[in-house]
Coordinates of N, CA, C and O in Angstrom, one line a residue:
X1 N -29.4 48.7 15.7 CA -29.4 49.4 14.5 C -29.6 47.9 13.6 O -28.9 47.0 13.7
X2 N -31.1 47.8 12.8 CA -31.5 46.8 12.2 C -30.8 47.1 10.9 O -30.4 47.9 10.4
X3 N -30.3 45.9 10.1 CA -29.7 45.9 9.2 C -31.1 45.7 8.1 O -31.7 44.6 8.0
X4 N -31.2 46.5 6.8 CA -32.2 46.4 5.9 C -31.6 45.9 4.7 O -30.3 46.1 4.5
X5 N -32.4 45.1 4.4 CA -31.8 44.4 2.7 C -31.6 45.6 1.8 O -32.4 46.4 1.4
X6 N -30.5 45.4 0.8 CA -30.4 46.2 -0.1 C -30.6 45.5 -1.2 O -30.2 44.4 -1.4
X7 N -31.0 46.1 -2.4 CA -31.1 45.6 -3.9 C -29.5 45.6 -4.1 O -28.8 46.2 -4.1
X8 N -29.6 44.4 -5.3 CA -27.9 44.3 -5.7 C -27.7 45.2 -6.7 O -28.8 45.8 -7.3
X9 N -27.0 45.9 -6.9 CA -26.1 46.7 -8.1 C -26.8 46.5 -9.3 O -26.4 45.1 -9.4
X10 N -27.0 47.1 -10.2 CA -27.1 46.7 -11.5 C -25.8 46.5 -11.7 O -24.8 46.9 -11.9
X11 N -25.9 45.2 -12.7 CA -24.5 44.9 -13.4 C -24.4 45.9 -14.5 O -25.3 46.4 -15.6
X12 N -23.2 46.6 -14.3 CA -22.5 47.6 -15.4 C -21.2 46.7 -16.0 O -20.4 45.6 -15.5
X13 N -21.2 47.5 -17.1 CA -19.7 46.8 -17.7 C -18.6 47.1 -16.8 O -17.8 46.2 -16.8
X14 N -18.5 48.3 -15.6 CA -17.3 48.2 -14.9 C -17.5 47.5 -14.0 O -16.5 46.6 -13.6
X15 N -18.4 46.7 -13.6 CA -18.8 45.8 -12.5 C -18.5 44.2 -12.9 O -17.8 44.1 -12.3
X16 N -18.9 44.3 -14.2 CA -18.1 42.8 -14.8 C -17.0 43.5 -15.1 O -16.6 41.7 -14.5
X17 N -16.2 43.8 -15.3 CA -14.9 44.0 -15.5 C -14.3 43.7 -14.2 O -13.4 43.0 -14.1
X18 N -14.5 44.4 -13.4 CA -14.2 44.3 -11.8 C -14.0 42.6 -11.5 O -13.2 42.3 -11.0
X19 N -15.5 41.9 -11.8 CA -15.7 40.7 -11.2 C -14.9 39.8 -12.0 O -14.7 38.8 -11.4
X20 N -15.0 40.0 -13.2 CA -13.7 39.3 -14.1 C -12.1 38.8 -13.5 O -11.5 38.1 -13.8
X21 N -12.0 40.2 -13.4 CA -10.6 40.6 -12.8 C -10.4 39.8 -11.3 O -9.2 39.1 -11.1
X22 N -11.4 40.1 -10.4 CA -11.5 39.5 -9.3 C -11.2 38.0 -9.5 O -10.9 37.2 -9.0
X23 N -12.2 37.4 -10.4 CA -12.3 35.9 -10.6 C -10.8 35.3 -10.8 O -10.9 34.4 -10.2
X24 N -10.2 36.1 -11.9 CA -9.2 35.5 -12.4 C -8.1 35.9 -11.2 O -7.0 34.7 -11.2
X25 N -7.9 36.9 -10.7 CA -6.8 36.9 -9.4 C -6.8 35.9 -8.5 O -6.2 35.5 -7.7
X26 N -8.5 35.6 -8.0 CA -8.9 34.7 -7.0 C -8.4 33.6 -7.6 O -7.7 32.3 -6.7
X27 N -8.8 33.2 -8.5 CA -8.6 31.6 -9.1 C -7.2 31.2 -9.3 O -6.4 30.6 -9.4
X28 N -5.9 32.2 -9.6 CA -4.9 32.0 -9.7 C -4.2 32.3 -8.2 O -3.5 31.3 -7.9
X29 N -4.6 32.9 -7.4 CA -4.0 32.2 -5.9 C -4.6 31.1 -5.2 O -3.8 30.5 -4.6
X30 N -5.6 30.8 -5.6 CA -6.4 29.6 -5.1 C -5.4 28.3 -5.6 O -5.2 27.7 -4.9
X31 N -5.3 28.3 -7.0 CA -4.6 27.4 -7.8 C -3.1 27.6 -7.3 O -2.5 26.3 -6.9
X32 N -2.3 28.4 -6.9 CA -0.7 28.4 -6.4 C -1.2 27.8 -5.0 O -0.3 27.0 -4.9
X33 N -2.2 28.3 -4.1 CA -2.0 27.4 -2.9 C -2.5 26.5 -2.9 O -1.6 25.4 -2.2
X34 N -3.0 25.9 -3.8 CA -3.5 24.6 -3.9 C -2.2 23.5 -4.0 O -1.6 22.6 -3.2
X35 N -1.0 24.3 -5.1 CA -0.2 23.3 -5.2 C 1.0 23.5 -4.2 O 1.5 22.8 -3.9
X36 N 1.1 25.1 -3.7 CA 1.8 25.2 -2.6 C 1.6 24.1 -1.4 O 2.2 23.3 -0.8
X37 N 0.4 23.9 -1.0 CA -0.2 23.4 0.1 C 0.2 21.7 0.0 O 1.1 20.8 0.5
X38 N -0.2 21.1 -1.4 CA 0.0 19.8 -1.7 C 1.3 19.6 -1.7 O 1.7 18.6 -1.0
X39 N 2.7 20.3 -2.2 CA 3.8 20.4 -2.1 C 4.3 20.4 -0.6 O 5.1 19.3 -0.5
X40 N 3.9 21.1 0.1 CA 4.5 21.3 1.5 C 3.7 20.1 2.3 O 4.5 19.4 3.0
X41 N 2.6 19.9 2.3 CA 2.2 19.0 3.2 C 2.5 17.5 3.0 O 2.4 17.0 3.8
X42 N 2.6 17.0 1.8 CA 2.3 16.0 1.0 C 4.0 15.2 1.4 O 4.1 13.7 1.4
X43 N 4.8 16.2 1.6 CA 6.0 15.6 2.5 C 6.1 15.3 3.7 O 7.0 14.4 3.7
X44 N 5.1 15.4 4.3 CA 4.7 14.7 5.6 C 4.0 13.1 5.3 O 3.4 12.9 6.3
X45 N 3.7 13.1 4.2 CA 2.8 11.7 4.2 C 1.2 11.8 4.7 O 0.7 10.7 5.0
X46 N 0.8 12.9 4.3 CA -0.2 13.0 4.4 C -1.3 13.8 3.5 O -0.4 14.6 2.3
X47 N -2.4 13.9 2.9 CA -2.7 14.6 1.8 C -3.5 15.8 2.1 O -3.4 16.3 3.8
X48 N -3.5 16.8 1.6 CA -4.2 18.0 1.9 C -5.6 18.0 2.6 O -5.6 19.0 3.9
X49 N -6.4 17.1 2.5 CA -7.6 16.9 3.0 C -7.5 16.4 4.5 O -8.2 17.1 5.2
X50 N -6.4 15.4 4.4 CA -6.1 14.9 6.0 C -5.5 16.2 6.7 O -6.0 16.0 7.9
X51 N -4.6 16.9 6.1 CA -4.2 18.1 6.9 C -5.2 19.2 7.5 O -5.5 19.6 8.4
X52 N -6.4 19.1 6.5 CA -7.4 20.2 6.9 C -8.6 19.3 7.7 O -8.9 20.1 8.9
X53 N -8.3 18.1 7.8 CA -9.2 17.2 8.8 C -8.3 17.4 10.4 O -9.2 17.7 10.9
X54 N -7.2 17.4 10.4 CA -6.6 17.5 11.8 C -6.7 19.5 11.9 O -6.8 19.5 13.0
X55 N -6.4 20.1 11.1 CA -7.0 21.4 11.2 C -7.9 21.5 11.7 O -8.0 22.5 13.0
X56 N -9.2 21.1 11.5 CA -10.6 21.2 12.3 C -10.6 20.5 13.7 O -11.1 21.1 14.4
X57 N -9.7 19.1 13.9 CA -10.1 18.8 14.9 C -9.1 19.5 16.1 O -9.3 19.6 17.2
X58 N -7.8 20.4 15.7 CA -7.0 20.8 16.4 C -7.7 22.5 16.7 O -7.8 22.5 18.0
X59 N -8.8 22.7 15.7 CA -9.1 23.9 16.2 C -10.3 23.9 17.1 O -10.7 24.7 17.9
X60 N -11.1 23.2 16.5 CA -12.5 22.9 17.1 C -12.9 21.8 18.2 O -13.7 21.5 19.2
X61 N -11.6 20.9 18.3 CA -11.6 19.7 19.6 C -12.2 18.7 18.9 O -12.8 18.5 17.5
X62 N -12.3 17.8 19.8 CA -13.2 16.5 19.2 C -14.5 16.7 18.6 O -15.3 17.3 19.2
X63 N -15.1 15.8 18.1 CA -16.1 16.0 17.2 C -16.7 14.7 16.4 O -15.9 13.8 16.1
X64 N -17.8 14.4 16.2 CA -18.3 13.2 15.5 C -17.8 13.4 14.2 O -17.7 14.5 13.5
X65 N -18.1 12.5 13.6 CA -17.6 12.3 11.9 C -18.6 13.2 11.0 O -17.9 13.7 10.0
X66 N -19.9 13.3 11.4 CA -20.6 13.9 10.6 C -20.1 15.4 10.5 O -20.4 16.1 9.7
X67 N -19.7 15.9 12.2 CA -19.5 17.4 12.2 C -18.2 17.6 11.3 O -18.3 18.5 10.9
X68 N -17.1 16.4 11.5 CA -16.1 16.7 10.6 C -16.4 16.9 9.1 O -15.9 17.9 8.5
X69 N -17.3 16.2 8.9 CA -17.7 15.9 7.3 C -18.2 17.6 6.8 O -17.8 17.9 6.0
X70 N -19.5 17.6 7.4 CA -19.7 19.4 7.3 C -18.6 20.4 7.2 O -19.0 21.1 6.1
X71 N -17.8 20.2 8.3 CA -16.7 21.2 8.1 C -15.9 21.1 6.9 O -15.5 22.3 6.5
X72 N -15.5 19.9 6.4 CA -14.9 19.7 5.7 C -15.5 20.2 4.1 O -14.9 20.0 3.3
X73 N -16.9 19.6 4.1 CA -17.7 20.0 3.0 C -17.6 18.5 2.1 O -17.5 18.9 0.8
X74 N -17.3 17.6 2.8 CA -17.2 16.2 2.3 C -18.4 15.4 2.7 O -18.9 15.7 3.6
X75 N -18.7 14.3 1.7 CA -20.0 13.4 1.9 C -19.0 12.6 3.3 O -17.8 12.5 3.6
X76 N -19.9 11.7 4.1 CA -19.7 10.8 5.2 C -18.8 9.6 4.8 O -17.6 9.5 5.5
X77 N -18.7 9.3 3.6 CA -17.9 7.9 3.1 C -16.2 8.6 3.1 O -15.5 8.0 3.4
X78 N -16.3 9.5 2.3 CA -15.1 10.0 2.2 C -14.5 10.5 3.4 O -13.2 10.4 3.6
X79 N -15.3 11.1 4.6 CA -14.7 11.7 5.8 C -14.2 10.4 6.2 O -13.2 10.4 6.9
X80 N -14.7 9.3 6.2 CA -14.5 7.9 6.9 C -13.1 7.8 6.3 O -12.1 6.8 7.0
X81 N -12.8 7.6 5.2 CA -11.6 7.3 4.6 C -10.2 8.4 4.8 O -9.3 7.4 5.2
X82 N -10.8 9.4 5.2 CA -9.7 10.6 5.5 C -9.4 10.1 6.8 O -8.3 10.0 7.2
X83 N -10.6 10.0 7.9 CA -10.2 9.7 9.2 C -9.5 8.4 9.4 O -8.5 8.0 10.2
X84 N -10.1 7.4 8.7 CA -9.2 6.0 8.4 C -7.7 6.2 8.4 O -6.9 5.3 9.1
X85 N -7.4 6.7 7.2 CA -6.0 7.1 6.8 C -5.4 7.9 8.0 O -3.7 7.1 8.5
X86 N -5.6 9.0 8.8 CA -5.1 9.5 10.2 C -5.1 8.8 11.2 O -4.0 8.4 12.1
X87 N -6.0 7.6 11.2 CA -6.1 6.8 12.6 C -4.9 5.7 12.3 O -3.9 5.7 13.4
X88 N -4.7 5.3 11.2 CA -3.6 4.3 10.6 C -2.3 4.9 11.2 O -1.5 4.0 11.7
X89 N -2.5 6.0 10.9 CA -0.9 6.7 11.1 C -0.8 7.4 12.6 O 0.5 7.9 12.6
X90 N -1.8 7.1 13.1 CA -1.5 7.6 14.6 C -1.9 8.9 14.8 O -1.8 9.5 16.0
X91 N -2.4 9.7 14.0 CA -2.9 11.2 14.3 C -4.3 11.4 14.8 O -4.5 12.5 15.0
X92 N -5.1 10.5 14.6 CA -6.2 10.9 14.9 C -6.8 9.4 15.8 O -6.5 8.2 15.5
X93 N -7.4 9.6 16.8 CA -8.1 8.8 17.4 C -10.0 8.6 17.6 O -10.1 9.8 17.7
X94 N -10.2 7.3 17.9 CA -11.7 7.4 18.0 C -12.0 7.1 19.4 O -11.4 5.7 20.0
X95 N -13.2 7.4 19.8 CA -13.2 7.3 21.2 C -14.8 7.4 21.5 O -15.4 8.0 20.9
X96 N -15.1 6.6 22.7 CA -16.8 6.9 22.7 C -17.1 8.2 23.0 O -16.4 8.9 23.5
X97 N -18.5 8.5 22.4 CA -18.9 9.9 22.6 C -19.5 10.5 24.0 O -20.2 9.2 24.3
X98 N -19.3 11.2 24.6 CA -19.4 11.3 26.0 C -20.7 11.6 25.8 O -21.9 11.4 27.3
X99 N -21.6 11.9 25.0 CA -23.1 12.6 24.8 C -24.0 11.2 24.3 O -25.3 11.0 24.6
X100 N -23.3 10.3 23.7 CA -24.4 9.1 22.8 C -23.4 7.9 23.1 O -22.1 8.0 22.1
X101 N -23.7 6.6 23.8 CA -22.9 5.6 23.6 C -22.5 4.8 22.8 O -21.5 4.6 22.1
X102 N -23.7 5.4 21.6 CA -23.6 4.5 20.5 C -22.6 5.3 19.3 O -22.5 4.7 18.6
X103 N -22.4 6.4 19.6 CA -21.5 7.2 19.0 C -20.1 7.1 19.1 O -19.6 6.7 20.1
X104 N -19.4 8.1 18.1 CA -17.8 7.6 18.2 C -17.3 9.1 18.1 O -17.2 10.1 17.3
X105 N -16.6 9.8 18.8 CA -15.9 10.8 18.8 C -14.5 10.8 18.2 O -14.0 10.2 18.6
X106 N -14.2 11.8 17.5 CA -12.6 11.9 16.9 C -12.1 13.0 17.4 O -12.5 14.1 17.6
X107 N -10.7 12.5 17.9 CA -10.1 13.5 18.8 C -8.4 13.4 18.0 O -8.2 12.4 17.7
X108 N -7.8 14.6 17.9 CA -6.5 14.7 17.3 C -5.6 13.9 18.6 O -6.0 14.3 19.7
X109 N -4.7 13.2 18.1 CA -3.3 12.7 19.2 C -2.3 13.4 19.3 O -2.5 14.8 18.4
X110 N -1.5 13.5 20.1 CA -0.5 14.5 20.3 C 0.2 14.4 19.1 O 0.8 15.2 19.0
X111 N 0.3 13.4 18.7 CA 1.4 13.0 17.3 C 0.9 13.9 16.2 O 1.1 14.6 15.4
X112 N -0.6 13.8 16.2 CA -1.5 14.7 15.1 C -1.3 16.0 15.3 O -1.2 17.0 14.2
X113 N -1.2 16.5 16.4 CA -1.3 18.0 17.0 C -0.2 18.3 16.3 O 0.4 19.5 16.0
X114 N 1.0 18.0 17.2 CA 2.5 18.1 16.7 C 2.8 18.4 14.8 O 3.6 19.2 14.5
X115 N 2.3 17.4 14.1 CA 2.3 17.5 12.4 C 1.7 18.4 12.1 O 2.1 19.3 11.5
X116 N 0.4 19.1 12.6 CA -0.5 19.9 12.6 C 0.5 21.2 12.4 O 0.6 22.0 11.8
X117 N 0.9 21.3 13.6 CA 1.6 22.4 14.1 C 2.9 23.0 13.4 O 3.1 24.0 13.0
X118 N 3.6 22.0 12.9 CA 4.6 22.0 12.5 C 4.3 22.5 10.7 O 4.9 23.3 10.2
X119 N 3.4 21.7 10.3 CA 2.8 22.1 8.7 C 2.5 23.7 8.7 O 2.7 24.3 8.1
X120 N 1.6 23.7 9.6 CA 1.3 25.4 10.0 C 2.2 26.2 10.3 O 2.2 27.2 9.5
X121 N 3.1 25.8 10.9 CA 4.1 27.0 11.1 C 5.1 27.2 9.9 O 5.6 28.2 9.8
X122 N 5.3 26.3 9.0 CA 6.0 26.5 7.9 C 5.2 27.0 7.1 O 5.8 27.7 6.2
X123 N 3.8 27.0 6.9 CA 3.2 27.6 5.9 C 3.0 29.3 6.4 O 3.1 29.9 5.7
X124 N 2.8 29.3 7.7 CA 2.8 30.7 8.1 C 4.2 31.6 7.7 O 4.2 32.4 7.5
X125 N 5.4 30.8 7.8 CA 6.7 31.0 7.7 C 6.7 31.7 6.1 O 7.4 32.7 5.9
X126 N 5.7 31.0 5.2 CA 6.0 31.5 4.0 C 5.4 32.4 3.7 O 5.2 33.4 2.8
X127 N 4.2 32.3 4.9 CA 3.4 33.9 4.4 C 3.8 35.2 4.8 O 3.9 36.1 4.3
X128 N 4.7 35.1 5.7 CA 6.1 35.9 6.4 C 6.6 36.4 5.0 O 6.8 37.7 5.1
X129 N 7.0 35.4 4.6 CA 8.1 35.7 3.1 C 7.3 36.5 2.3 O 7.9 37.3 1.7
X130 N 6.6 36.4 2.3 CA 5.2 36.6 0.9 C 4.7 38.3 1.5 O 4.8 39.1 0.2
X131 N 4.8 38.9 2.7 CA 4.4 39.9 3.4 C 5.1 41.0 3.9 O 4.8 42.1 4.2
X132 N 6.5 40.5 4.1 CA 7.3 41.2 5.0 C 7.4 42.3 3.9 O 8.1 43.1 4.7
X133 N 7.4 42.9 2.7 CA 7.5 43.8 2.2 C 6.7 45.0 2.1 O 6.5 45.9 1.5
X134 N 5.6 44.4 2.7 CA 4.3 45.2 2.3 C 4.1 46.3 3.2 O 4.6 45.8 4.3
X135 N 3.7 47.4 2.6 CA 2.7 48.2 4.5 C 2.1 47.4 5.1 O 1.1 46.8 4.7
X136 N 2.3 47.7 6.2 CA 1.1 47.3 7.0 C -0.2 47.4 7.0 O -1.2 46.6 7.5
X137 N -0.3 48.6 6.6 CA -2.2 48.9 6.3 C -2.4 48.0 5.0 O -3.9 47.6 5.0
X138 N -1.4 48.1 4.0 CA -1.6 47.2 3.0 C -2.1 46.0 3.0 O -3.2 45.5 2.6
X139 N -1.2 45.5 3.9 CA -1.5 44.0 4.3 C -3.0 43.7 5.1 O -3.6 42.9 4.7
X140 N -3.0 44.9 6.1 CA -4.1 44.7 7.1 C -5.3 44.6 5.9 O -6.3 43.6 6.0
X141 N -5.6 45.5 5.3 CA -6.6 46.0 4.2 C -6.9 44.4 3.5 O -8.0 44.2 3.2
X142 N -5.6 44.1 3.0 CA -5.6 42.9 1.9 C -6.5 41.6 2.8 O -7.0 40.9 2.1
X143 N -5.8 41.5 4.0 CA -6.5 40.3 5.1 C -7.7 40.9 5.1 O -8.8 39.6 5.3
X144 N -8.1 41.6 5.4 CA -9.7 42.0 5.3 C -10.4 41.9 4.2 O -11.8 41.2 4.3
X145 N -10.1 42.0 3.2 CA -10.4 41.8 2.1 C -11.1 40.3 1.9 O -12.2 40.0 1.4
X146 N -9.7 39.7 2.1 CA -10.1 38.3 2.2 C -10.9 37.6 2.7 O -11.9 36.9 2.5
X147 N -11.1 37.8 4.0 CA -11.9 37.5 5.1 C -13.3 38.1 4.9 O -14.3 36.9 4.5
X148 N -13.5 39.1 4.3 CA -15.0 39.2 3.5 C -15.5 38.7 2.6 O -16.6 38.1 2.5
X149 N -14.6 38.2 1.8 CA -15.1 37.6 0.8 C -15.2 36.0 0.9 O -16.0 35.3 0.4
X150 N -14.2 35.6 2.0 CA -14.6 34.2 2.2 C -16.0 34.2 3.1 O -16.6 32.7 2.9
X151 N -16.1 35.2 3.7 CA -17.6 35.2 4.5 C -18.4 35.2 3.5 O -19.5 34.8 3.6
X152 N -18.5 36.0 2.6 CA -19.6 36.0 1.5 C -19.7 34.7 1.0 O -20.8 34.3 0.6
X153 N -18.5 34.6 0.5 CA -18.3 33.1 -0.4 C -19.1 32.1 0.4 O -20.3 30.9 0.1
X154 N -18.7 31.8 1.7 CA -19.1 30.9 2.7 C -21.0 31.1 2.7 O -21.5 29.9 2.6
X155 N -21.4 32.2 3.0 CA -22.9 32.4 3.2 C -23.5 32.0 1.8 O -24.8 31.3 2.0
X156 N -23.0 32.1 0.9 CA -23.3 31.6 -0.5 C -23.7 30.0 -0.5 O -24.6 30.0 -0.9
X157 N -22.6 29.7 -0.3 CA -22.4 28.5 -0.2 C -23.7 27.6 0.7 O -24.3 26.8 -0.1
X158 N -23.5 28.0 1.8 CA -24.2 27.4 2.8 C -25.8 27.6 2.5 O -26.6 26.8 2.7
X159 N -26.2 29.1 2.1 CA -27.7 29.3 1.5 C -28.1 28.1 0.4 O -29.3 28.4 0.2
X160 N -26.9 27.6 -0.4 CA -27.4 27.0 -1.5 C -27.2 28.1 -2.9 O -27.3 27.1 -3.9
X161 N -26.7 29.1 -2.8 CA -26.3 30.0 -4.1 C -25.6 29.7 -4.9 O -25.6 29.6 -6.2
X162 N -24.8 29.0 -4.3 CA -23.5 28.7 -4.9 C -23.2 27.0 -5.5 O -22.2 26.9 -6.0
X163 N -24.2 26.8 -5.1 CA -24.2 25.0 -5.4 C -25.4 24.9 -6.7 O -26.2 25.7 -6.9
X164 N -25.7 23.8 -6.9 CA -26.8 23.3 -7.9 C -25.9 22.8 -9.3 O -24.6 22.1 -8.8
X165 N -26.7 22.8 -10.3 CA -26.0 22.0 -11.5 C -24.5 22.5 -11.8 O -24.4 24.0 -11.8
X166 N -23.7 21.8 -12.2 CA -22.4 22.2 -12.4 C -22.1 23.0 -13.8 O -21.2 23.6 -14.1
X167 N -23.5 22.7 -14.8 CA -23.1 23.3 -16.0 C -24.6 23.2 -16.7 O -24.9 22.6 -16.4
X168 N -24.6 24.1 -17.6 CA -26.1 23.9 -18.3 C -26.1 22.3 -19.0 O -27.0 22.0 -18.8
X169 N -25.0 21.8 -19.3 CA -25.1 20.4 -19.8 C -25.6 19.5 -18.5 O -25.8 18.3 -19.1
X170 N -25.5 19.8 -17.4 CA -25.8 18.7 -16.4 C -27.2 18.5 -16.6 O -28.2 19.5 -16.6
X171 N -27.5 17.2 -16.3 CA -29.0 16.7 -15.8 C -29.9 17.8 -14.7 O -29.1 18.4 -14.0
X172 N -30.8 17.0 -14.8 CA -32.0 17.8 -13.7 C -31.5 17.4 -12.2 O -31.6 18.1 -11.3
X173 N -30.7 16.2 -12.3 CA -30.3 15.6 -10.7 C -29.3 16.1 -10.5 O -28.5 15.8 -9.4
X174 N -28.7 17.2 -11.5 CA -27.4 18.1 -10.9 C -26.1 17.1 -11.3 O -24.9 17.3 -11.2
X175 N -26.5 16.0 -11.8 CA -25.0 15.0 -12.4 C -24.7 15.6 -13.9 O -25.6 15.3 -14.6
X176 N -23.3 15.4 -13.8 CA -22.9 15.6 -15.5 C -22.5 14.1 -15.7 O -22.0 13.5 -15.3
X177 N -22.1 14.4 -17.3 CA -21.7 13.3 -17.6 C -22.6 12.2 -18.2 O -22.8 11.2 -18.4

């Protein structure tokens, strides 16, 4: 079965209110999780971004810096600084790339994997505390909704719909201030 394009629903006052409520709820959740992650992760002497980099390398395996930068949605120089810090701490290593002798492949070390797994298990334990009193069907539905919202947001970001100038006051080059 082929999927046909559907027209967006017209903006109604009800849809506007639902979108505003969703925006507020997601903003609150993201803000709380950012602080929670920072407080939990930084006690291990790595930044949240460094932990995200470890996560990518653990889940996807070795990759080049450019692929890691794309996964983290960072520019290459910022990614290099993140990897440099992880390498100094012994959590990531640079190896010759198997496909291109001029390139370098990044790989998480066993120490990096152990650290990531410890942090991840603590964060999951916190999730258990949050959801243990929820009805399993409600929890499953909430998880599915969050996954769908994340996929939709990612698709918009990748397609360029969610990017562009940051505010009307930004210049035509997209730079503000």
